[in-house]
Short mmCIF file of C-alpha atoms in Angstrom, two decimals:
data_model
loop_
_atom_site.label_atom_id
_atom_site.label_comp_id
_atom_site.label_asym_id
_atom_site.label_seq_id
_atom_site.Cartn_x
_atom_site.Cartn_y
_atom_site.Cartn_z
CA MET R 261 -64.44 -140.31 -96.47
CA LEU R 262 -67.17 -137.52 -99.01
CA PRO R 263 -66.72 -138.45 -102.67
CA CYS R 264 -64.55 -135.39 -104.56
CA GLU R 265 -67.29 -133.85 -105.71
CA SER R 266 -69.39 -133.55 -102.19
CA VAL R 267 -66.67 -131.98 -100.94
CA GLN R 268 -66.47 -129.47 -103.85
CA ALA R 269 -69.38 -128.76 -103.69
CA ASP R 270 -69.35 -128.10 -99.80
CA VAL R 271 -66.56 -125.21 -100.19
CA GLY R 272 -68.28 -123.42 -102.35
CA SER R 273 -71.10 -123.05 -100.37
CA TYR R 274 -69.33 -121.01 -97.54
CA GLY R 275 -68.93 -118.66 -99.84
CA ILE R 276 -67.78 -115.72 -98.10
CA LEU R 277 -66.12 -117.07 -95.33
CA ALA R 278 -63.82 -119.47 -97.72
CA GLY R 279 -62.64 -115.89 -99.85
CA ARG R 280 -59.57 -113.61 -99.63
CA THR R 281 -61.11 -111.41 -96.88
CA ALA R 282 -61.69 -114.07 -94.30
CA SER R 283 -58.61 -115.98 -96.05
CA MET R 284 -56.18 -113.28 -95.35
CA LEU R 285 -57.83 -113.07 -91.36
CA HIS R 286 -54.75 -115.94 -90.50
CA PRO R 287 -52.21 -113.96 -91.86
CA VAL R 288 -52.25 -110.67 -91.36
CA SER R 289 -53.23 -111.96 -87.61
CA ASN R 290 -50.19 -114.21 -87.25
CA MET R 291 -48.16 -111.42 -87.91
CA ALA R 292 -49.63 -109.28 -85.20
CA LEU R 293 -48.97 -112.22 -83.33
CA PHE R 294 -45.49 -112.81 -84.24
CA ALA R 295 -44.55 -108.28 -83.69
CA THR R 296 -46.30 -109.90 -80.15
CA SER R 297 -44.55 -111.96 -79.40
CA LEU R 298 -41.66 -110.81 -79.42
CA TYR R 299 -42.88 -108.17 -77.08
CA SER R 300 -44.08 -110.36 -74.97
CA ALA R 301 -40.80 -111.87 -74.59
CA TYR R 302 -39.06 -108.15 -74.28
CA LEU R 303 -41.42 -107.33 -70.68
CA GLY R 304 -41.09 -111.23 -69.78
CA PHE R 305 -37.04 -110.65 -69.66
CA GLN R 306 -37.60 -107.04 -68.25
CA TRP R 307 -39.49 -108.54 -65.64
CA ARG R 308 -37.49 -111.27 -64.80
CA ARG R 309 -35.00 -109.03 -64.28
CA LEU R 310 -36.55 -106.32 -62.29
CA ARG R 311 -36.57 -109.70 -59.56
CA GLU R 312 -32.92 -109.84 -60.02
CA ILE R 313 -32.44 -106.71 -59.52
CA GLY R 314 -34.08 -107.09 -56.06
CA GLU R 315 -31.73 -109.83 -55.41
CA GLU R 316 -28.58 -108.51 -55.74
CA LEU R 317 -29.69 -105.27 -53.77
CA LYS R 318 -29.81 -107.30 -50.78
CA VAL R 319 -26.18 -109.14 -51.40
CA LEU R 320 -24.68 -105.53 -51.94
CA ASN R 321 -26.39 -104.05 -48.97
CA SER R 322 -24.66 -107.18 -47.35
CA GLN R 323 -21.59 -106.62 -48.38
CA LEU R 324 -21.42 -102.74 -46.99
CA PRO R 325 -19.05 -102.40 -43.70
CA SER R 326 -20.01 -101.93 -40.85
CA ILE R 327 -18.43 -98.68 -38.56
CA SER R 328 -18.26 -97.24 -35.53
CA SER R 329 -21.74 -95.77 -35.29
CA GLY R 330 -23.53 -99.13 -36.91
CA LYS R 331 -23.70 -100.54 -40.33
CA LEU R 332 -23.12 -98.54 -43.59
CA LYS R 333 -26.86 -97.77 -45.30
CA SER R 334 -26.22 -96.64 -48.46
CA PRO R 335 -26.33 -94.14 -50.04
CA ILE R 336 -23.17 -93.54 -48.34
CA ALA R 337 -22.53 -89.82 -48.53
CA ALA R 338 -24.54 -88.64 -46.61
CA THR R 339 -22.59 -89.71 -43.58
CA LEU R 340 -19.05 -89.00 -45.56
CA ALA R 341 -20.56 -85.64 -45.41
CA THR R 342 -21.43 -86.10 -41.42
CA LEU R 343 -18.08 -87.60 -40.29
CA SER R 344 -16.59 -85.02 -42.52
CA LEU R 345 -18.33 -82.05 -40.56
CA ASP R 346 -17.65 -84.38 -37.36
CA LEU R 347 -13.70 -84.40 -38.18
CA GLN R 348 -13.59 -80.29 -38.82
CA ALA R 349 -15.48 -79.36 -35.29
CA LEU R 350 -12.94 -81.72 -33.46
CA LYS R 351 -10.44 -80.27 -35.34
CA ALA R 352 -11.02 -76.91 -33.16
CA ASP R 353 -9.99 -78.59 -29.94
CA PRO R 354 -6.48 -79.81 -29.09
CA SER R 355 -7.18 -82.21 -25.85
CA PRO R 356 -6.43 -86.08 -26.14
CA GLU R 357 -9.70 -86.71 -26.27
CA SER R 358 -10.40 -85.49 -28.99
CA GLN R 359 -7.62 -86.40 -30.51
CA SER R 360 -9.34 -90.14 -29.50
CA LYS R 361 -12.27 -89.23 -31.55
CA ILE R 362 -10.15 -87.59 -34.11
CA ASP R 363 -8.48 -90.46 -34.82
CA LEU R 364 -11.82 -93.17 -34.85
CA ILE R 365 -13.76 -90.45 -37.89
CA ASN R 366 -9.91 -90.74 -39.84
CA LYS R 367 -10.93 -94.91 -39.48
CA ASP R 368 -14.81 -94.82 -40.41
CA ILE R 369 -13.75 -91.79 -43.06
CA SER R 370 -11.42 -94.36 -44.36
CA ILE R 371 -13.73 -97.72 -44.33
CA VAL R 372 -16.51 -94.98 -45.45
CA THR R 373 -14.42 -93.82 -48.37
CA GLY R 374 -13.87 -97.77 -49.85
CA ALA R 375 -17.48 -98.81 -50.11
CA THR R 376 -17.63 -96.16 -52.16
CA ALA R 377 -17.71 -98.87 -55.63
CA ILE R 378 -20.72 -100.98 -53.45
CA ASP R 379 -22.15 -98.12 -53.46
CA SER R 380 -21.65 -97.18 -56.56
CA ASN R 381 -23.28 -100.40 -57.76
CA ILE R 382 -26.28 -99.91 -55.30
CA ALA R 383 -27.32 -96.34 -56.79
CA GLU R 384 -26.93 -97.87 -60.21
CA LEU R 385 -28.88 -100.98 -59.36
CA THR R 386 -31.44 -98.53 -57.82
CA ALA R 387 -31.98 -96.37 -60.82
CA THR R 388 -32.06 -99.84 -63.13
CA ARG R 389 -34.65 -100.77 -60.71
CA LYS R 390 -36.84 -97.59 -60.36
CA ASP R 391 -36.95 -96.63 -64.40
CA LEU R 392 -38.15 -100.61 -64.31
CA LEU R 393 -40.78 -100.40 -62.05
CA SER R 394 -42.22 -97.51 -63.76
CA MET R 395 -42.94 -99.58 -66.53
CA ASN R 396 -45.34 -101.52 -65.49
CA LEU R 397 -43.91 -105.15 -67.29
CA ARG R 398 -46.07 -106.71 -64.83
CA ASP R 399 -49.33 -106.49 -65.72
CA LYS R 400 -48.30 -105.12 -69.87
CA HIS R 401 -46.45 -109.12 -69.65
CA PHE R 402 -49.74 -109.90 -68.31
CA ALA R 403 -51.87 -108.10 -71.70
CA SER R 404 -49.42 -109.25 -74.11
CA GLY R 405 -49.61 -112.56 -72.64
CA SER R 406 -53.85 -113.32 -72.60
CA VAL R 407 -53.78 -111.42 -76.00
CA LEU R 408 -51.06 -114.83 -77.33
CA LEU R 409 -53.48 -117.31 -75.41
CA GLY R 410 -56.95 -116.15 -76.10
CA VAL R 411 -56.11 -115.24 -79.33
CA GLY R 412 -53.76 -116.73 -80.68
CA VAL R 413 -55.07 -119.88 -80.70
CA SER R 414 -58.60 -118.75 -81.57
CA VAL R 415 -56.51 -117.94 -84.81
CA SER R 416 -54.43 -121.25 -85.73
CA ILE R 417 -57.52 -123.02 -85.37
CA LEU R 418 -59.57 -120.10 -87.81
CA GLY R 419 -56.33 -120.77 -89.77
CA ALA R 420 -57.32 -124.94 -90.62
CA PHE R 421 -59.90 -124.44 -90.99
CA ASN R 422 -60.55 -121.22 -93.29
CA THR R 423 -57.93 -124.29 -95.70
CA TYR R 424 -60.17 -126.69 -95.46
CA MET R 425 -63.25 -124.25 -96.12
CA ARG R 426 -61.20 -123.66 -99.34
CA ALA R 427 -59.80 -126.55 -99.99
CA GLY R 428 -62.10 -129.09 -98.55
CA LYS R 429 -59.08 -131.01 -96.53
CA LEU R 430 -55.84 -129.64 -95.03
CA PHE R 431 -52.22 -130.17 -96.42
CA PRO R 432 -49.51 -131.65 -93.89
CA GLY R 433 -46.57 -130.00 -93.84
CA PRO R 434 -43.85 -127.66 -91.74
CA HIS R 435 -46.15 -125.01 -92.03
CA LEU R 436 -49.32 -127.11 -90.44
CA TYR R 437 -47.22 -129.05 -88.08
CA ALA R 438 -45.48 -125.76 -86.69
CA GLY R 439 -48.65 -124.01 -86.07
CA MET R 440 -49.80 -127.34 -84.19
CA ALA R 441 -46.77 -126.77 -81.44
CA ILE R 442 -47.25 -122.59 -81.43
CA THR R 443 -50.38 -123.25 -80.61
CA ILE R 444 -49.30 -126.12 -77.72
CA LEU R 445 -46.83 -124.45 -75.93
CA TRP R 446 -49.02 -120.86 -76.19
CA ALA R 447 -51.29 -123.73 -73.44
CA VAL R 448 -48.97 -124.78 -71.96
CA ALA R 449 -46.28 -121.53 -71.03
CA ALA R 450 -49.61 -120.65 -70.12
CA ALA R 451 -50.83 -123.19 -67.96
CA LEU R 452 -47.53 -122.63 -65.80
CA VAL R 453 -48.71 -119.19 -64.56
CA PRO R 454 -49.82 -120.34 -61.38
CA ALA R 455 -46.82 -122.20 -60.22
CA MET R 456 -44.73 -119.14 -61.36
CA GLN R 457 -47.37 -116.82 -58.97
CA LYS R 458 -46.17 -118.98 -56.79
CA GLY R 459 -42.39 -118.66 -56.95
CA ASN R 460 -42.23 -121.12 -58.50
CA GLU R 461 -38.30 -121.06 -60.02
CA ALA R 462 -38.74 -124.27 -62.44
CA ALA R 463 -41.93 -123.47 -63.89
CA ARG R 464 -40.63 -120.43 -64.64
CA SER R 465 -37.41 -121.01 -66.25
CA ALA R 466 -39.84 -123.83 -67.67
CA HIS R 467 -41.83 -121.16 -69.62
CA ILE R 468 -39.38 -118.99 -70.94
CA ALA R 469 -38.06 -121.96 -72.96
CA LEU R 470 -40.99 -122.70 -74.16
CA ASN R 471 -41.64 -119.01 -74.98
CA VAL R 472 -38.46 -119.49 -76.29
CA VAL R 473 -39.14 -122.06 -78.72
CA ASN R 474 -42.61 -120.60 -79.57
CA VAL R 475 -40.90 -117.52 -80.88
CA LEU R 476 -37.86 -119.31 -82.47
CA LEU R 477 -41.18 -121.99 -84.46
CA PHE R 478 -42.77 -118.77 -85.43
CA ALA R 479 -40.03 -117.25 -86.88
CA TRP R 480 -38.82 -120.32 -88.92
CA GLN R 481 -42.46 -120.79 -90.31
CA VAL R 482 -42.93 -117.00 -91.22
CA PRO R 483 -41.13 -117.82 -95.32
CA THR R 484 -43.56 -121.14 -95.56
CA GLY R 485 -46.05 -118.82 -94.15
CA LEU R 486 -45.39 -116.13 -96.17
CA ASP R 487 -45.56 -118.72 -99.31
CA ILE R 488 -48.16 -119.83 -98.32
CA MET R 489 -50.05 -116.28 -98.21
CA PHE R 490 -49.17 -114.99 -101.79
CA LYS R 491 -50.80 -118.53 -102.41
CA VAL R 492 -53.87 -118.18 -101.56
CA TRP R 493 -54.19 -114.27 -102.61
CA GLU R 494 -53.56 -116.04 -106.28
CA LYS R 495 -56.53 -118.63 -105.40
CA THR R 496 -58.92 -116.54 -103.81
CA SER R 497 -61.03 -113.70 -104.89
CA TRP R 498 -62.72 -110.50 -102.95
CA PRO R 499 -64.81 -110.39 -100.82
#
């Protein structure tokens, strides 16, 4: 362990790296990273919703009934219109054969009409999926996650290094421990991505859980971070 006098001498030799400009880099960057975390979380949940909609549509489409011509397909409006036209044409023919066809079409119309609620749900989910697809969620989430991993880890390390340059030591406490945990959680969450890309649902759930904890920790350490930032501002000078 270096003597106190030697440590303080070394601290002074860092110059601008221990000044206010470098010292403010960590808190300012983390404000941006916190906002990025919230944005990335939003993108991640929307992307997950997009995958869930696909499964929900499969279930709803399987619930559509069959008519005399085969399995109904959404949207059913075109089928209903065709049946109505056929019915009108057959009503002009009073033959017994036409009557049997009329009865069959009426039955089909009743079945199709009964499926309108399912069809409405399919239309709504399809529109939502179209909107989500237009947002390019996957690439944006990947990009924001890459920023958190690359910039976040770097800023965390540089923040501790800057503290050491200014004070000659680190200050163990809630802010430091939370920062360490956040950095570790970023790394572990990123490590799950290869498994997620292979469709591993356990990895996806773990990724979400880790990042939820991460955001909560980030929010929890904001007050202590601001308090430290104000103290650093008072004890440093430009540049």
